[in-house]
Coordinates of C-alpha atoms and ligand atoms in Angstrom, one line a residue:
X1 CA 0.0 0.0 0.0
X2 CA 1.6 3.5 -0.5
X3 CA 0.6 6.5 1.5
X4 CA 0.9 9.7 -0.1
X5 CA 0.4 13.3 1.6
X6 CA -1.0 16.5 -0.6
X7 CA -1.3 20.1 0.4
X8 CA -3.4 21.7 -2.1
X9 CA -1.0 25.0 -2.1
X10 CA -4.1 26.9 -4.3
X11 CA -7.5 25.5 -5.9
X12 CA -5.3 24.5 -8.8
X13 CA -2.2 23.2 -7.9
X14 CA -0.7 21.0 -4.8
X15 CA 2.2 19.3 -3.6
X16 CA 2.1 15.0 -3.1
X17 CA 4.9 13.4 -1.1
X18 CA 4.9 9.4 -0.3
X19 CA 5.1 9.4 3.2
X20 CA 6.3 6.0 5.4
X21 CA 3.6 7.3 8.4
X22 CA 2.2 9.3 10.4
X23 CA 4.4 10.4 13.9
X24 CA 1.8 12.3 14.8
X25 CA -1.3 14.4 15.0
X26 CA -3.5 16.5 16.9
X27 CA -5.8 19.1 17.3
X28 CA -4.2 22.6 19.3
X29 CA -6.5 24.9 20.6
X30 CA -4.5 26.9 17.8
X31 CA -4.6 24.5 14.8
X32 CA -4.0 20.9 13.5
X33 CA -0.6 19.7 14.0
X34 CA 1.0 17.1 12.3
X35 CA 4.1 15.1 11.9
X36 CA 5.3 13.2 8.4
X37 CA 7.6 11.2 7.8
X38 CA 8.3 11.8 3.7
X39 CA 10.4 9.8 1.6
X40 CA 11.6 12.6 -0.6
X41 CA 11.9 15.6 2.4
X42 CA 12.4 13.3 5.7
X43 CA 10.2 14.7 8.5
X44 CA 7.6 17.3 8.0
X45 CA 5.7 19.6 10.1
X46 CA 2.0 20.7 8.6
X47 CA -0.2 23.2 10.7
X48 CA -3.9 23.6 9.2
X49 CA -2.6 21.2 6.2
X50 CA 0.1 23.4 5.2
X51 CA 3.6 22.5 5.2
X52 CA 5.6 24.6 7.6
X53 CA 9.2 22.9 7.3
X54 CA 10.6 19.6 6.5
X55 CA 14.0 18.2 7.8
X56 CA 15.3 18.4 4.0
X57 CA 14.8 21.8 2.8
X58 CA 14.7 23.6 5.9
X59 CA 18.0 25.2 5.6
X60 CA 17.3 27.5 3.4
X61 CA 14.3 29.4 4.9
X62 CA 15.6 29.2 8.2
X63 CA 19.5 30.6 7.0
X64 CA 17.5 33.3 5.0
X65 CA 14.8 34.2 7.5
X66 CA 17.5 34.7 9.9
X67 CA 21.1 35.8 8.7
X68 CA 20.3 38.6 6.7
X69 CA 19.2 40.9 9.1
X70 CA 21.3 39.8 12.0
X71 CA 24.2 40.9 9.2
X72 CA 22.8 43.8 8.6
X73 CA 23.1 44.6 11.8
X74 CA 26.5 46.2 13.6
X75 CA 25.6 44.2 17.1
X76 CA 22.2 42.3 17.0
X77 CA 22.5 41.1 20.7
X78 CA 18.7 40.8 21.4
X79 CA 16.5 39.0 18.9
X80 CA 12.9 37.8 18.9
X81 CA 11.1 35.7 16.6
X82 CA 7.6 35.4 16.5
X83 CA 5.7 32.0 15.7
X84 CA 8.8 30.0 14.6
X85 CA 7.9 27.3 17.2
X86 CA 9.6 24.5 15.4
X87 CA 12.9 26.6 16.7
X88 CA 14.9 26.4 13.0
X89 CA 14.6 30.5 13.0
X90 CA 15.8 29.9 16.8
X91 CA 19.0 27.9 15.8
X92 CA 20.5 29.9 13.1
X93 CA 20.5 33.0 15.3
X94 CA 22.3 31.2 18.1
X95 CA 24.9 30.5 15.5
X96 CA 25.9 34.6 15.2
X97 CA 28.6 35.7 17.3
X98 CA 26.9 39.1 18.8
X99 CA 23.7 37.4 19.6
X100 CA 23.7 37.8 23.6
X101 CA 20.0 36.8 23.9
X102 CA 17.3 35.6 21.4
X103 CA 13.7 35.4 22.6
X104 CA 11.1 32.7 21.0
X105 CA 7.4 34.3 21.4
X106 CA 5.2 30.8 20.2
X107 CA 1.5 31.2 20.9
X108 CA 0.9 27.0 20.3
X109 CA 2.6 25.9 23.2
X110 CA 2.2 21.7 21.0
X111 CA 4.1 23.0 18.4
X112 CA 7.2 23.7 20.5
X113 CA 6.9 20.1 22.3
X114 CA 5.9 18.3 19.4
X115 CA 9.0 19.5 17.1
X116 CA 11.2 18.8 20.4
X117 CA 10.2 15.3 20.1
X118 CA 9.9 14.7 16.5
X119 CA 12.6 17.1 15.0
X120 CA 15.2 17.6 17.1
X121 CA 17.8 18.6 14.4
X122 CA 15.5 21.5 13.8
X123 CA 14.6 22.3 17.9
X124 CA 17.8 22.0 19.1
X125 CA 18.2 25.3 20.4
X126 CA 14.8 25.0 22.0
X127 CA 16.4 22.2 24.5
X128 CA 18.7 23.8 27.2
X129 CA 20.5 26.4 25.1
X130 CA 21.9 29.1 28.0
X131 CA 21.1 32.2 25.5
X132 CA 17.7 31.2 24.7
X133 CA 14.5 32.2 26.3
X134 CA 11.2 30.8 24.9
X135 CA 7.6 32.1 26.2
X136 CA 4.7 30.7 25.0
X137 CA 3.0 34.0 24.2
X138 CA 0.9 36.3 21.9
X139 CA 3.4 37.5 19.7
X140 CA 0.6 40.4 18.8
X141 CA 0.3 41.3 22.4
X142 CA 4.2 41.1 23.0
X143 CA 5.4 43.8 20.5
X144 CA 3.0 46.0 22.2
X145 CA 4.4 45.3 25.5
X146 CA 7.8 45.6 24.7
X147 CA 8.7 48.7 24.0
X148 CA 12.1 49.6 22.4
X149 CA 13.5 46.3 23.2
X150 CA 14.7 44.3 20.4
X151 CA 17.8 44.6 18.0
X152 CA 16.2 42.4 15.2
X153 CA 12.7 40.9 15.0
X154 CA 11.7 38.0 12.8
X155 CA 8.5 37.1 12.3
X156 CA 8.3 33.5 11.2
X157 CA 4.6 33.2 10.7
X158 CA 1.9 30.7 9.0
X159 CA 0.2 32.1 6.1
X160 CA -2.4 35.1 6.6
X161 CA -5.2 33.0 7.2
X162 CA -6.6 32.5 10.7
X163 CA -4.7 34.0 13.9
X164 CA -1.8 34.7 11.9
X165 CA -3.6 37.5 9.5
X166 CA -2.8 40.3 12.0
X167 CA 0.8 39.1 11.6
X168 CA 0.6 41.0 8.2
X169 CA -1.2 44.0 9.3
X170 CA 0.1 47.2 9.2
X171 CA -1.1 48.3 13.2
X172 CA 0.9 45.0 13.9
X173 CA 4.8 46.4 12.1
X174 CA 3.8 49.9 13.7
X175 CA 4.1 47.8 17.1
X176 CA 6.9 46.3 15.9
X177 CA 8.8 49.0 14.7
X178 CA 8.0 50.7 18.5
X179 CA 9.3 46.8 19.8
X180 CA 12.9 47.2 18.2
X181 CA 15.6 49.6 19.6
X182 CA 16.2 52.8 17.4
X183 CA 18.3 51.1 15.1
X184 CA 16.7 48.2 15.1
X185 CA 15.5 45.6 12.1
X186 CA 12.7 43.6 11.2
X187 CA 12.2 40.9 8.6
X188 CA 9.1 38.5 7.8
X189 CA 8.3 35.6 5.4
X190 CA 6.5 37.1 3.1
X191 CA 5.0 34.2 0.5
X192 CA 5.2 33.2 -3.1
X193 CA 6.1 35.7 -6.1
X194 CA 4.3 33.3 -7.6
X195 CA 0.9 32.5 -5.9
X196 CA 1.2 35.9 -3.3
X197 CA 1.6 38.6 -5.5
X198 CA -1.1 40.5 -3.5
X199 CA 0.3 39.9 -0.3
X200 CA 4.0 40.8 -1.4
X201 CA 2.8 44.0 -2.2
X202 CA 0.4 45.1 0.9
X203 CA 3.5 43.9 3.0
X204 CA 6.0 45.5 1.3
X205 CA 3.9 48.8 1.8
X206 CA 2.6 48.4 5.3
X207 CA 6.5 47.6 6.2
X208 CA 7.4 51.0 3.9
X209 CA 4.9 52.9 5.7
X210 CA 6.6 52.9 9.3
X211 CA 10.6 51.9 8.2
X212 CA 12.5 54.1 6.0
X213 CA 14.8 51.0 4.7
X214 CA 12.2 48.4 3.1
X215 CA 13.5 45.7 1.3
X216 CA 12.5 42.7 -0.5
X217 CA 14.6 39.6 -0.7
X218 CA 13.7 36.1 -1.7
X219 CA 15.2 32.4 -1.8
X220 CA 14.2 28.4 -3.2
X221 CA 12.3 26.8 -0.6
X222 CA 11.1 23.2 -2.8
X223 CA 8.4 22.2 -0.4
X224 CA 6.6 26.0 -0.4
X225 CA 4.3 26.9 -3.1
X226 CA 5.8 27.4 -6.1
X227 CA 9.0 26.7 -4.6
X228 CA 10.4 30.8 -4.5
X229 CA 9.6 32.6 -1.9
X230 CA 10.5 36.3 -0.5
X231 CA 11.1 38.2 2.8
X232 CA 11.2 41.8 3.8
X233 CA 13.1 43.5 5.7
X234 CA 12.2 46.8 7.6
X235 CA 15.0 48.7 9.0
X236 CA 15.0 52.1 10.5
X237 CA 18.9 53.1 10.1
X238 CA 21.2 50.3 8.5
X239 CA 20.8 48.8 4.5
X240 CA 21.2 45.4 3.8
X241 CA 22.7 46.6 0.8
X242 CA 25.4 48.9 2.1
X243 CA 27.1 45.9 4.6
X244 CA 30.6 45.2 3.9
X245 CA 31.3 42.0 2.7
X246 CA 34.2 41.2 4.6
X247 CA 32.0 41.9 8.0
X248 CA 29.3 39.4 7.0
X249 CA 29.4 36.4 9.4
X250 CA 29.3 33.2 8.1
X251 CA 28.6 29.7 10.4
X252 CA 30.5 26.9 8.6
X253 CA 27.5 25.1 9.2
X254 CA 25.7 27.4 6.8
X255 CA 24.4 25.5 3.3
X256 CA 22.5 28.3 1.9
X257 CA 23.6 31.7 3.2
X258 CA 27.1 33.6 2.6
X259 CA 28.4 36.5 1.8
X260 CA 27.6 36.5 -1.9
X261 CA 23.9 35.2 -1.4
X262 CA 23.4 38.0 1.3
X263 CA 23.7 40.9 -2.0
X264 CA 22.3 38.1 -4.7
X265 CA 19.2 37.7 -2.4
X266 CA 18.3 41.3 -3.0
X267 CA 18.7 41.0 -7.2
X268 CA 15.6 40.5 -8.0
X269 CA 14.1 38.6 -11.3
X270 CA 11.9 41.1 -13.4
X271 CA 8.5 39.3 -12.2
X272 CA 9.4 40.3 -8.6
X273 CA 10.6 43.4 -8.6
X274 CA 7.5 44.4 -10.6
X275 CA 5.4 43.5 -7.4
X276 CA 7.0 46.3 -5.3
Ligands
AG3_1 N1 6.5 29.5 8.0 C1 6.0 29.8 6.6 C2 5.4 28.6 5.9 C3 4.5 28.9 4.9 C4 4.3 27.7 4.0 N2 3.1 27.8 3.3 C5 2.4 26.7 2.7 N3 2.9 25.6 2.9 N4 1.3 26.9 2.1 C6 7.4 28.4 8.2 C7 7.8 28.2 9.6 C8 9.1 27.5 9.7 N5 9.8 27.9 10.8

């Protein structure tokens, strides 16, 4: 018998991975939460039926989501993310040098335990690491809080539909923008070129509206729809662009980011840069 898993990414098109079984599944008061084991990808994390990360291609979206804007910035030593419960966003931050502190802010409480058990390689930083701090929290409700707090903030979100919709809303980057220290820097996933067009472009303008440095960036994630997908990043004083190449940090664990794919990120293909 085979057993195959499909995420229908839009009415019209999906993904379909054979899968070995099921490690596990249940319902959050946030969402359903699942585990797969996939032939092609190895483990996979799904929330509402949607793939979030799989033990495969994670690299890339979790390098990306992460190293850019802690890069950007001269001494990132206090970063939160917010969602990212699987802790890959997490574990690339612990990696930089500068990082003193970098806060989780998870409102599903399951999907921290549940990527503990079933993908350590991706929670790793989630278990007893000394410069970590994870609260199970309203990221919404923390930003407004937290008032001129944060170096960098990444917000490493589901797709706008459901709780996370305010996650793309521009009261919810004012509040971040107020989160992050005056030079601080923000970056969120921000969909497919592809499939999202309309969401690249309300993002990239809610983000424009309250940071004077928006940027739009964008890397190959095989298991997302359409397989491209972009980030941007708010910054109220330092350009992604304007680094210097010989400051960029790069962990030799890294298999996506470096210095050259920091500046290529930002080249963007005709069809993107059209969104903006
Ligand atoms: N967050 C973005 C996943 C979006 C995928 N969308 C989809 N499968 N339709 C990923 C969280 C990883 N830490």
């Amino acid at each position: 018998m085979e057993l195959w898993f499909t995420e229908k990414q839009t009415p019209n098109v999906g993904i379909t991975c054979k899968i070995t079984r099921t490690l596990h599944t249940e319902t959050t008061p946030f969402q359903e939460l699942a585990v797969i084991e996939t032939l092609q990808f190895g483990r996979m994390l799904v929330l509402d039926g949607m793939v979030q990360t799989t033990v495969v291609d994670e690299f890339v979206y979790h390098e990306m989501i992460a190293h850019v804007a802690l890069n950007t910035h001269p001494n990132p030593e206090k970063v939160m993310v917010i969602g990212g419960g699987d802790g890959g966003t997490i574990r690339e931050i612990v990696k930089h040098p500068k990082v003193k502190k970098a806060v989780l802010v998870e409102i599903d409480e399951r999907v921290i335990e549940v990527s503990k058990q079933y993908l350590p390689e991706i929670a790793v930083a989630l278990m007893g690491n000394p410069k970590v701090e994870v609260r199970v929290e309203d990221g919404i409700k923390h930003v407004k809080e937290h008032k001129g707090e944060y170096d960098v903030i990444i917000i490493d979100s589901t797709e706008p539909v459901g709780p996370a919709v305010e996650l793309f809303s521009e009261d919810f980057y004012k509040n971040v923008y107020e989160s992050l220290k005056d030079d601080g820097i923000m970056v969120a996933q921000t969909e497919s070129p592809f499939f999202n067009r309309d969401i690249i472009k309300n993002s990239f303008t809610r983000i424009g509206k309250n940071f004077p440095i928006t940027r739009l960036y964008f890397a190959t994630v095989p298991t997302y729809p359409s397989g491209v997908w972009t980030f941007t990043l708010g910054s109220k004083k330092y350009d992604p662009l304007a680094v210097k190449k010989e400051d960029i940090f790069v962990d030799p664990s890294n298999k996506y980011y470096n210095a050259e794919v920091h500046f290529g990120a930002f080249m963007l293909p005709n069809f993107i840069a059209e969104i903006i």
